[in-house]
Amino acid sequence: MSKVTKVIARQVFDSRGFPTIESEVFCGKISSKAICPSGASTGSFEAYEKRDNNKKYLGKSVFKAIYNVNKIISKKILNKDIHNQELIDSILIKLDGTKHKTKLGANSILSVSIAVKKLSAKIKNVPLYKNFYIKKNFNLPYPLMNIINGGVHANNGLRIQEFMIRPDKARTFSEAMSICFSIIQNLKKIIKDRKLSTAVGDEGGFAPMINNNEVALNLIVKSIKKSGFVNGKDVSICLDVAGNELYKKGKYSIHSKDYISIKKSINGYLKLIKKYKIKSIEDPFAENDWNAWSDFLKKSQDLQLVGDDLYVTNLQRLKKGFLNKSSNAILIKPNQIGTVTETLEVIKFAQKIGYQTIISHRSGDSEDTFISELAVGTNSNQIKTGSLCRSERVAKYNQLLRIEQQLLKKNNMAKLK
Ligand code: 2PG
Ligand code: MG
């Protein structure tokens, strides 16, 4: 048995320059590290992120979370079997004892939980993606590349937070990357020709000063065409609206600055879907607006409807959504729930009920590539991890390219529904 001999945590920085926690777990001289990511458009049911509220770091430092790892968590998991993830996670969950991990902080718990998973693979000498519940027939996920940033990830006034492309035509991950590369480079030229800025937002997508959804969509359609692909066939446009941010008193300001009813908002969506052949929409409505979600699912036919802030990677909320017929896909973010074991439970349940599982980064992320391994290791058919820009995003894609090379498969993409 390989036992945990030491756990230490430290403060490092995320891609927005904010402090975050990195934990390192040891079995003797061998160790693995994990850095916790952090969101900007968070759901209110997410597990709690512990920060210090001190002046020096504008309330963002994580020294209390680090103390919790170094002084509390470390003692409890010492001598535990590194390969028994479920046992270690259940100790962490019990030790915290609160519904949203408010006592120890989900950031301290998750960084330890992921480091344990990584170290177990390292000691077994297997690639990390082979240390999940799928044992063979690994496939690569389709990238959902966020190529125009809006909402709280940019300051351009675009209502919708993420304008993404998915290279449906690709039969290998390398091909998927090459398709996205062409479209992004052409988009850059088109934006430049319009005398707009090609500077990027938090997730590496361009953040030109445009504040109209359709202007952004037209730029993307043009760049797909210019790259020689057919929109809606070779490549699909996908959106994350982040509906929580656009909600006020039963109304939404998705399609313009004006707040309109749910019915009108749905009609607006249906028009966009038809005009731009949109295949996937995440968080079209707010996290508690269950009826709006089920109405939209009924009317939107083949659309992939993705719950992010709606489910917050939480099994209870996913079950509620399933009964309510709220969506047909779920976004998976480990830090919304706080342990690897709970994340896997949600993925397994989602796959059992026929939901698409999309593994996701956070807007504040790092060089940690755990989610790439998680996507392959759970046979999730999509991954959302920003644009082909900013190293914290590109690192995830590069890790998937390495996995693809290891797999030596010809048609290596997971099946899209
Ligand atoms: C989202 C995410 C990731 P954030 O809303 O899906 O793109 O953003 O991490 O800011 O919640
Ligand atoms: Mg989202």
Tab-separated table of C-alpha atoms and ligand atoms in Angstrom:
chain	number	residue	atom	x	y	z
A	1	MET	CA	0.000	0.000	0.000
A	2	SER	CA	1.247	3.477	-0.864
A	3	LYS	CA	0.394	5.754	2.007
A	4	VAL	CA	0.059	9.514	2.128
A	5	THR	CA	3.076	10.781	4.042
A	6	LYS	CA	2.729	14.551	3.704
A	7	VAL	CA	0.356	17.218	2.381
A	8	ILE	CA	1.349	20.839	1.902
A	9	ALA	CA	-0.351	23.826	0.307
A	10	ARG	CA	0.892	27.139	-1.000
A	11	GLN	CA	-0.478	30.300	-2.563
A	12	VAL	CA	0.083	30.644	-6.316
A	13	PHE	CA	-1.679	32.834	-8.920
A	14	ASP	CA	-4.330	32.124	-11.540
A	15	SER	CA	-4.631	33.454	-15.093
A	16	ARG	CA	-6.351	36.628	-13.925
A	17	GLY	CA	-3.493	37.306	-11.536
A	18	PHE	CA	-5.613	36.430	-8.499
A	19	PRO	CA	-4.249	34.253	-5.706
A	20	THR	CA	-5.313	30.615	-5.650
A	21	ILE	CA	-4.317	27.468	-3.783
A	22	GLU	CA	-1.966	24.724	-4.922
A	23	SER	CA	-1.762	21.560	-2.814
A	24	GLU	CA	0.949	18.925	-3.022
A	25	VAL	CA	0.474	15.396	-1.751
A	26	PHE	CA	3.412	13.080	-1.034
A	27	CYS	CA	3.989	9.352	-0.760
A	28	GLY	CA	7.568	9.329	0.442
A	29	LYS	CA	9.664	11.194	-2.073
A	30	ILE	CA	7.079	11.123	-4.871
A	31	SER	CA	4.517	13.899	-5.040
A	32	SER	CA	1.784	15.423	-7.238
A	33	LYS	CA	0.340	18.933	-7.227
A	34	ALA	CA	-2.999	20.458	-8.179
A	35	ILE	CA	-4.074	24.101	-8.576
A	36	CYS	CA	-7.694	25.070	-7.939
A	37	PRO	CA	-9.372	27.189	-10.666
A	38	SER	CA	-11.902	29.939	-9.959
A	39	GLY	CA	-14.935	31.387	-11.738
A	40	ALA	CA	-16.225	34.907	-12.385
A	41	SER	CA	-19.813	34.107	-13.384
A	42	THR	CA	-20.518	31.746	-10.520
A	43	GLY	CA	-23.753	29.965	-9.626
A	44	SER	CA	-25.052	30.649	-6.122
A	45	PHE	CA	-25.276	26.907	-5.376
A	46	GLU	CA	-21.589	26.290	-6.032
A	47	ALA	CA	-19.384	24.923	-3.289
A	48	TYR	CA	-17.716	27.664	-1.259
A	49	GLU	CA	-14.394	29.175	-2.243
A	50	LYS	CA	-12.497	30.276	0.859
A	51	ARG	CA	-10.756	33.628	0.604
A	52	ASP	CA	-9.320	35.842	3.326
A	53	ASN	CA	-11.009	39.184	2.904
A	54	ASN	CA	-7.825	41.060	3.739
A	55	LYS	CA	-6.821	44.394	2.220
A	56	LYS	CA	-3.424	43.469	0.838
A	57	TYR	CA	-4.799	41.113	-1.803
A	58	LEU	CA	-8.148	42.899	-2.234
A	59	GLY	CA	-9.863	40.123	-0.324
A	60	LYS	CA	-8.563	37.461	-2.695
A	61	SER	CA	-5.732	35.741	-0.813
A	62	VAL	CA	-6.210	32.116	0.268
A	63	PHE	CA	-4.068	31.820	3.395
A	64	LYS	CA	-6.952	30.454	5.479
A	65	ALA	CA	-7.547	27.714	2.910
A	66	ILE	CA	-3.817	26.938	2.994
A	67	TYR	CA	-3.904	26.762	6.793
A	68	ASN	CA	-6.805	24.301	6.522
A	69	VAL	CA	-4.761	21.999	4.283
A	70	ASN	CA	-1.518	22.282	6.250
A	71	LYS	CA	-2.958	22.034	9.736
A	72	ILE	CA	-6.289	20.208	9.483
A	73	ILE	CA	-6.642	18.147	6.296
A	74	SER	CA	-3.054	16.866	6.247
A	75	LYS	CA	-3.401	15.190	9.659
A	76	LYS	CA	-6.601	13.376	8.707
A	77	ILE	CA	-5.395	11.822	5.479
A	78	LEU	CA	-1.928	10.896	6.662
A	79	ASN	CA	-1.238	7.144	6.206
A	80	LYS	CA	-4.325	6.658	4.023
A	81	ASP	CA	-4.052	4.560	0.849
A	82	ILE	CA	-3.339	6.957	-2.047
A	83	HIS	CA	-5.329	4.707	-4.412
A	84	ASN	CA	-8.460	4.863	-2.284
A	85	GLN	CA	-9.823	8.134	-3.676
A	86	GLU	CA	-13.321	7.507	-2.374
A	87	LEU	CA	-12.122	6.997	1.179
A	88	ILE	CA	-9.910	10.083	1.128
A	89	ASP	CA	-12.676	12.223	-0.406
A	90	SER	CA	-15.209	10.965	2.118
A	91	ILE	CA	-12.823	11.929	4.939
A	92	LEU	CA	-12.523	15.419	3.437
A	93	ILE	CA	-16.287	15.753	3.048
A	94	LYS	CA	-16.938	14.611	6.632
A	95	LEU	CA	-14.177	16.752	8.051
A	96	ASP	CA	-15.816	19.795	6.509
A	97	GLY	CA	-19.319	18.649	7.400
A	98	THR	CA	-21.221	21.505	5.705
A	99	LYS	CA	-23.467	21.449	2.640
A	100	HIS	CA	-21.337	23.764	0.524
A	101	LYS	CA	-17.938	23.055	2.072
A	102	THR	CA	-17.948	26.423	3.807
A	103	LYS	CA	-15.871	25.299	6.776
A	104	LEU	CA	-12.667	24.219	5.057
A	105	GLY	CA	-13.381	25.725	1.625
A	106	ALA	CA	-13.940	23.755	-1.577
A	107	ASN	CA	-10.695	25.211	-2.927
A	108	SER	CA	-8.622	23.608	-0.174
A	109	ILE	CA	-10.519	20.301	-0.445
A	110	LEU	CA	-10.451	20.058	-4.254
A	111	SER	CA	-6.753	20.863	-4.623
A	112	VAL	CA	-5.967	17.968	-2.268
A	113	SER	CA	-8.496	15.634	-3.904
A	114	ILE	CA	-7.077	16.195	-7.416
A	115	ALA	CA	-3.479	15.908	-6.207
A	116	VAL	CA	-4.399	12.505	-4.683
A	117	LYS	CA	-5.875	11.332	-7.989
A	118	LYS	CA	-2.777	12.427	-9.884
A	119	LEU	CA	-0.384	10.832	-7.413
A	120	SER	CA	-2.253	7.538	-7.536
A	121	ALA	CA	-1.763	7.414	-11.328
A	122	LYS	CA	1.884	8.381	-10.989
A	123	ILE	CA	2.575	5.608	-8.481
A	124	LYS	CA	0.705	3.025	-10.582
A	125	ASN	CA	2.737	4.317	-13.523
A	126	VAL	CA	-0.357	4.758	-15.699
A	127	PRO	CA	-1.398	7.894	-17.604
A	128	LEU	CA	-3.837	9.914	-15.516
A	129	TYR	CA	-6.722	9.466	-17.992
A	130	LYS	CA	-6.444	5.712	-17.426
A	131	ASN	CA	-7.004	6.140	-13.696
A	132	PHE	CA	-10.760	6.846	-13.926
A	133	TYR	CA	-13.617	4.375	-14.336
A	134	ILE	CA	-13.287	3.842	-18.098
A	135	LYS	CA	-10.734	1.133	-18.662
A	136	LYS	CA	-10.479	0.961	-22.451
A	137	ASN	CA	-11.775	2.515	-25.700
A	138	PHE	CA	-10.639	6.006	-24.850
A	139	ASN	CA	-11.736	8.817	-27.128
A	140	LEU	CA	-10.904	12.475	-27.427
A	141	PRO	CA	-13.487	15.196	-26.708
A	142	TYR	CA	-14.600	17.815	-29.226
A	143	PRO	CA	-13.251	21.214	-28.213
A	144	LEU	CA	-15.755	23.985	-27.641
A	145	MET	CA	-13.508	26.938	-28.353
A	146	ASN	CA	-14.592	30.260	-26.969
A	147	ILE	CA	-13.441	32.603	-29.732
A	148	ILE	CA	-15.334	35.798	-28.827
A	149	ASN	CA	-15.588	36.774	-25.163
A	150	GLY	CA	-18.345	38.942	-23.716
A	151	GLY	CA	-20.327	39.224	-20.490
A	152	VAL	CA	-18.247	39.362	-17.321
A	153	HIS	CA	-15.226	37.905	-19.143
A	154	ALA	CA	-14.653	41.078	-21.163
A	155	ASN	CA	-15.584	44.739	-20.881
A	156	ASN	CA	-17.034	45.218	-24.345
A	157	GLY	CA	-20.720	45.192	-23.396
A	158	LEU	CA	-21.578	41.999	-25.343
A	159	ARG	CA	-24.628	40.463	-23.660
A	160	ILE	CA	-23.706	36.815	-24.302
A	161	GLN	CA	-20.644	35.649	-22.370
A	162	GLU	CA	-19.163	33.050	-24.736
A	163	PHE	CA	-19.308	32.626	-28.510
A	164	MET	CA	-17.824	29.227	-29.289
A	165	ILE	CA	-17.078	26.992	-32.257
A	166	ARG	CA	-17.154	23.186	-32.268
A	167	PRO	CA	-15.419	21.434	-35.205
A	168	ASP	CA	-18.019	18.688	-35.761
A	169	LYS	CA	-16.407	17.523	-38.958
A	170	ALA	CA	-13.143	16.527	-37.268
A	171	ARG	CA	-12.376	12.831	-37.040
A	172	THR	CA	-9.252	13.259	-34.986
A	173	PHE	CA	-8.317	15.706	-32.267
A	174	SER	CA	-5.454	17.099	-34.359
A	175	GLU	CA	-7.909	17.805	-37.146
A	176	ALA	CA	-10.232	19.516	-34.654
A	177	MET	CA	-7.370	21.762	-33.599
A	178	SER	CA	-6.414	22.574	-37.159
A	179	ILE	CA	-10.001	23.575	-38.035
A	180	CYS	CA	-10.225	25.837	-34.982
A	181	PHE	CA	-6.799	27.304	-35.731
A	182	SER	CA	-7.874	28.391	-39.251
A	183	ILE	CA	-11.106	29.940	-38.055
A	184	ILE	CA	-9.435	31.847	-35.232
A	185	GLN	CA	-6.706	33.220	-37.513
A	186	ASN	CA	-9.289	34.299	-40.091
A	187	LEU	CA	-11.430	35.851	-37.396
A	188	LYS	CA	-8.425	37.853	-36.242
A	189	LYS	CA	-7.924	39.206	-39.785
A	190	ILE	CA	-11.614	40.068	-40.146
A	191	ILE	CA	-11.664	41.877	-36.793
A	192	LYS	CA	-8.488	43.777	-37.733
A	193	ASP	CA	-9.922	44.772	-41.122
A	194	ARG	CA	-12.888	46.289	-39.288
A	195	LYS	CA	-10.408	48.418	-37.326
A	196	LEU	CA	-11.459	46.723	-34.104
A	197	SER	CA	-9.139	45.515	-31.364
A	198	THR	CA	-7.842	41.947	-31.498
A	199	ALA	CA	-7.061	41.990	-27.764
A	200	VAL	CA	-8.448	38.992	-25.875
A	201	GLY	CA	-10.699	38.393	-22.864
A	202	ASP	CA	-10.278	36.153	-19.818
A	203	GLU	CA	-10.680	32.926	-21.795
A	204	GLY	CA	-8.476	33.890	-24.742
A	205	GLY	CA	-11.266	34.723	-27.197
A	206	PHE	CA	-11.232	38.114	-28.914
A	207	ALA	CA	-12.985	40.911	-27.053
A	208	PRO	CA	-13.627	43.589	-29.705
A	209	MET	CA	-15.688	46.616	-28.693
A	210	ILE	CA	-18.958	45.404	-30.146
A	211	ASN	CA	-22.059	45.177	-28.030
A	212	ASN	CA	-24.475	43.361	-30.285
A	213	ASN	CA	-24.751	39.544	-30.273
A	214	GLU	CA	-25.579	39.356	-33.966
A	215	VAL	CA	-22.532	41.409	-34.949
A	216	ALA	CA	-20.367	38.861	-33.099
A	217	LEU	CA	-22.210	35.953	-34.720
A	218	ASN	CA	-21.787	37.461	-38.189
A	219	LEU	CA	-18.035	37.798	-37.631
A	220	ILE	CA	-17.869	34.101	-36.726
A	221	VAL	CA	-19.989	32.980	-39.678
A	222	LYS	CA	-17.695	34.964	-41.965
A	223	SER	CA	-14.541	33.457	-40.508
A	224	ILE	CA	-15.931	29.907	-40.813
A	225	LYS	CA	-16.713	30.551	-44.471
A	226	LYS	CA	-13.370	32.193	-45.151
A	227	SER	CA	-11.660	29.100	-43.725
A	228	GLY	CA	-13.489	26.921	-46.252
A	229	PHE	CA	-15.927	25.277	-43.841
A	230	VAL	CA	-19.703	25.095	-43.778
A	231	ASN	CA	-21.383	26.544	-40.703
A	232	GLY	CA	-23.836	24.100	-39.133
A	233	LYS	CA	-22.232	21.135	-40.856
A	234	ASP	CA	-18.428	21.118	-40.591
A	235	VAL	CA	-18.420	23.509	-37.678
A	236	SER	CA	-21.150	24.470	-35.216
A	237	ILE	CA	-21.622	27.698	-33.341
A	238	CYS	CA	-22.271	27.195	-29.619
A	239	LEU	CA	-23.081	29.784	-26.950
A	240	ASP	CA	-22.794	30.239	-23.204
A	241	VAL	CA	-25.242	32.970	-22.302
A	242	ALA	CA	-24.559	32.878	-18.530
A	243	GLY	CA	-28.235	33.721	-17.983
A	244	ASN	CA	-27.780	34.432	-14.261
A	245	GLU	CA	-25.996	37.649	-15.170
A	246	LEU	CA	-28.832	38.890	-17.425
A	247	TYR	CA	-31.779	38.249	-15.137
A	248	LYS	CA	-33.886	40.783	-13.251
A	249	LYS	CA	-37.330	40.261	-11.703
A	250	GLY	CA	-38.494	37.500	-14.057
A	251	LYS	CA	-37.095	39.180	-17.174
A	252	TYR	CA	-33.926	38.897	-19.243
A	253	SER	CA	-31.678	41.255	-21.203
A	254	ILE	CA	-30.128	38.610	-23.477
A	255	HIS	CA	-30.874	39.995	-26.902
A	256	SER	CA	-30.371	43.676	-26.093
A	257	LYS	CA	-30.030	45.892	-23.030
A	258	ASP	CA	-33.815	45.849	-22.590
A	259	TYR	CA	-35.338	43.357	-20.167
A	260	ILE	CA	-38.021	41.238	-21.852
A	261	SER	CA	-40.237	38.299	-20.861
A	262	ILE	CA	-39.181	34.636	-20.950
A	263	LYS	CA	-41.507	34.004	-23.874
A	264	LYS	CA	-39.944	36.802	-25.913
A	265	SER	CA	-36.467	35.689	-24.883
A	266	ILE	CA	-37.224	32.158	-26.130
A	267	ASN	CA	-38.465	33.524	-29.435
A	268	GLY	CA	-35.277	35.545	-29.719
A	269	TYR	CA	-33.253	32.371	-29.169
A	270	LEU	CA	-35.253	30.416	-31.755
A	271	LYS	CA	-34.529	33.097	-34.339
A	272	LEU	CA	-30.808	33.050	-33.563
A	273	ILE	CA	-30.694	29.234	-33.690
A	274	LYS	CA	-32.286	29.215	-37.121
A	275	LYS	CA	-30.329	32.095	-38.592
A	276	TYR	CA	-26.893	31.035	-37.316
A	277	LYS	CA	-27.462	27.255	-37.148
A	278	ILE	CA	-26.546	27.249	-33.460
A	279	LYS	CA	-26.152	23.738	-32.043
A	280	SER	CA	-25.605	24.273	-28.342
A	281	ILE	CA	-26.674	26.848	-25.756
A	282	GLU	CA	-25.468	26.874	-22.158
A	283	ASP	CA	-27.320	28.635	-19.337
A	284	PRO	CA	-29.950	30.361	-21.500
A	285	PHE	CA	-31.822	31.179	-18.290
A	286	ALA	CA	-31.045	31.727	-14.623
A	287	GLU	CA	-30.288	29.011	-12.087
A	288	ASN	CA	-33.731	28.960	-10.449
A	289	ASP	CA	-35.869	29.500	-13.499
A	290	TRP	CA	-36.748	25.802	-13.936
A	291	ASN	CA	-39.899	26.461	-15.968
A	292	ALA	CA	-38.110	28.672	-18.477
A	293	TRP	CA	-35.590	25.863	-19.020
A	294	SER	CA	-38.208	23.170	-19.629
A	295	ASP	CA	-40.240	25.456	-21.929
A	296	PHE	CA	-37.146	26.163	-23.949
A	297	LEU	CA	-36.137	22.488	-24.143
A	298	LYS	CA	-39.577	21.628	-25.527
A	299	LYS	CA	-39.351	24.288	-28.213
A	300	SER	CA	-35.706	24.010	-29.193
A	301	GLN	CA	-35.793	20.556	-30.835
A	302	ASP	CA	-32.282	19.278	-31.625
A	303	LEU	CA	-30.448	21.887	-29.631
A	304	GLN	CA	-27.880	20.775	-27.052
A	305	LEU	CA	-29.097	22.577	-23.945
A	306	VAL	CA	-26.371	22.731	-21.302
A	307	GLY	CA	-26.846	23.343	-17.582
A	308	ASP	CA	-23.894	25.017	-15.862
A	309	ASP	CA	-24.981	27.388	-13.078
A	310	LEU	CA	-28.257	25.436	-13.117
A	311	TYR	CA	-26.603	22.208	-11.897
A	312	VAL	CA	-23.261	23.372	-10.476
A	313	THR	CA	-21.975	19.777	-10.866
A	314	ASN	CA	-24.308	18.827	-8.014
A	315	LEU	CA	-26.087	15.461	-8.106
A	316	GLN	CA	-29.220	16.695	-6.320
A	317	ARG	CA	-29.658	19.564	-8.739
A	318	LEU	CA	-28.991	17.320	-11.717
A	319	LYS	CA	-31.695	14.909	-10.497
A	320	LYS	CA	-34.109	17.796	-10.125
A	321	GLY	CA	-33.297	18.954	-13.656
A	322	PHE	CA	-33.793	15.456	-15.010
A	323	LEU	CA	-37.265	15.189	-13.454
A	324	ASN	CA	-38.115	18.682	-14.653
A	325	LYS	CA	-36.839	17.962	-18.209
A	326	SER	CA	-34.645	21.030	-17.990
A	327	SER	CA	-31.822	20.180	-20.384
A	328	ASN	CA	-30.021	17.393	-22.199
A	329	ALA	CA	-26.435	18.199	-21.271
A	330	ILE	CA	-24.415	19.223	-18.235
A	331	LEU	CA	-21.268	21.262	-17.808
A	332	ILE	CA	-18.826	19.673	-15.365
A	333	LYS	CA	-16.588	21.864	-13.225
A	334	PRO	CA	-14.885	20.018	-10.353
A	335	ASN	CA	-14.561	23.149	-8.209
A	336	GLN	CA	-18.338	23.670	-8.250
A	337	ILE	CA	-18.669	20.574	-6.070
A	338	GLY	CA	-15.263	20.153	-4.451
A	339	THR	CA	-14.018	16.546	-4.751
A	340	VAL	CA	-13.048	14.172	-7.560
A	341	THR	CA	-15.381	11.461	-6.254
A	342	GLU	CA	-18.455	13.709	-6.281
A	343	THR	CA	-17.508	14.985	-9.749
A	344	LEU	CA	-17.341	11.406	-11.055
A	345	GLU	CA	-20.691	10.542	-9.456
A	346	VAL	CA	-22.331	13.402	-11.320
A	347	ILE	CA	-20.703	12.441	-14.627
A	348	LYS	CA	-21.765	8.795	-14.258
A	349	PHE	CA	-25.344	9.725	-13.430
A	350	ALA	CA	-25.512	12.213	-16.317
A	351	GLN	CA	-24.230	9.597	-18.744
A	352	LYS	CA	-26.738	7.068	-17.413
A	353	ILE	CA	-29.656	9.383	-18.128
A	354	GLY	CA	-28.315	10.164	-21.606
A	355	TYR	CA	-27.020	13.667	-20.951
A	356	GLN	CA	-23.957	14.890	-22.824
A	357	THR	CA	-21.116	15.631	-20.390
A	358	ILE	CA	-18.932	18.641	-21.151
A	359	ILE	CA	-15.851	19.070	-19.000
A	360	SER	CA	-15.004	22.708	-18.345
A	361	HIS	CA	-12.276	25.093	-17.221
A	362	ARG	CA	-12.999	28.258	-15.202
A	363	SER	CA	-12.361	31.810	-16.334
A	364	GLY	CA	-9.624	31.962	-13.684
A	365	ASP	CA	-7.479	28.961	-14.525
A	366	SER	CA	-3.874	27.791	-14.531
A	367	GLU	CA	-1.304	25.533	-16.151
A	368	ASP	CA	-2.979	22.539	-14.467
A	369	THR	CA	-4.277	20.138	-17.132
A	370	PHE	CA	-6.349	17.817	-14.936
A	371	ILE	CA	-9.561	18.520	-16.889
A	372	SER	CA	-8.033	17.210	-20.134
A	373	GLU	CA	-7.382	13.867	-18.441
A	374	LEU	CA	-10.831	13.915	-16.833
A	375	ALA	CA	-12.507	14.436	-20.206
A	376	VAL	CA	-10.755	11.445	-21.793
A	377	GLY	CA	-10.971	9.294	-18.664
A	378	THR	CA	-14.753	9.668	-18.452
A	379	ASN	CA	-15.420	9.484	-22.188
A	380	SER	CA	-16.997	12.930	-22.120
A	381	ASN	CA	-17.626	13.973	-25.692
A	382	GLN	CA	-16.836	17.684	-25.307
A	383	ILE	CA	-14.416	19.921	-23.453
A	384	LYS	CA	-14.727	23.665	-23.012
A	385	THR	CA	-11.426	25.291	-22.252
A	386	GLY	CA	-11.237	28.650	-23.988
A	387	SER	CA	-9.608	29.728	-27.199
A	388	LEU	CA	-6.330	28.755	-28.818
A	389	CYS	CA	-4.689	31.593	-26.941
A	390	ARG	CA	-3.349	32.185	-23.383
A	391	SER	CA	-1.180	29.388	-22.060
A	392	GLU	CA	-3.577	28.275	-19.317
A	393	ARG	CA	-6.131	27.428	-22.079
A	394	VAL	CA	-3.655	26.096	-24.660
A	395	ALA	CA	-2.053	23.839	-22.000
A	396	LYS	CA	-5.283	21.789	-21.848
A	397	TYR	CA	-5.423	21.378	-25.632
A	398	ASN	CA	-1.727	20.502	-25.790
A	399	GLN	CA	-2.236	17.771	-23.183
A	400	LEU	CA	-5.068	16.337	-25.295
A	401	LEU	CA	-2.717	16.287	-28.301
A	402	ARG	CA	-0.237	14.264	-26.248
A	403	ILE	CA	-2.977	11.839	-25.202
A	404	GLU	CA	-4.089	11.514	-28.820
A	405	GLN	CA	-0.570	10.557	-29.821
A	406	GLN	CA	-0.430	7.924	-27.073
A	407	LEU	CA	-3.730	6.395	-28.139
A	408	LEU	CA	-2.552	5.771	-31.711
A	409	LYS	CA	-6.115	5.598	-32.998
A	410	LYS	CA	-7.263	6.650	-36.440
A	411	ASN	CA	-10.726	8.013	-35.742
A	412	ASN	CA	-10.295	9.042	-32.176
A	413	MET	CA	-13.154	11.426	-31.435
A	414	ALA	CA	-15.909	10.614	-28.961
A	415	LYS	CA	-19.369	10.423	-30.549
A	416	LEU	CA	-21.423	13.601	-30.665
A	417	LYS	CA	-25.126	13.038	-30.155
B	1	2PG	C1	-18.778	29.415	-17.498
B	1	2PG	C2	-17.355	29.581	-17.019
B	1	2PG	C3	-16.299	28.980	-17.859
B	1	2PG	P1	-16.701	31.147	-15.079
B	1	2PG	O1	-19.653	30.227	-17.188
B	1	2PG	O2	-19.085	28.421	-18.119
B	1	2PG	O3	-16.308	29.402	-19.185
B	1	2PG	O4	-17.068	30.872	-16.617
B	1	2PG	O5	-15.541	30.279	-14.757
B	1	2PG	O6	-16.404	32.613	-15.000
B	1	2PG	O7	-17.912	30.767	-14.282
B	2	MG	MG	-21.239	28.770	-18.095
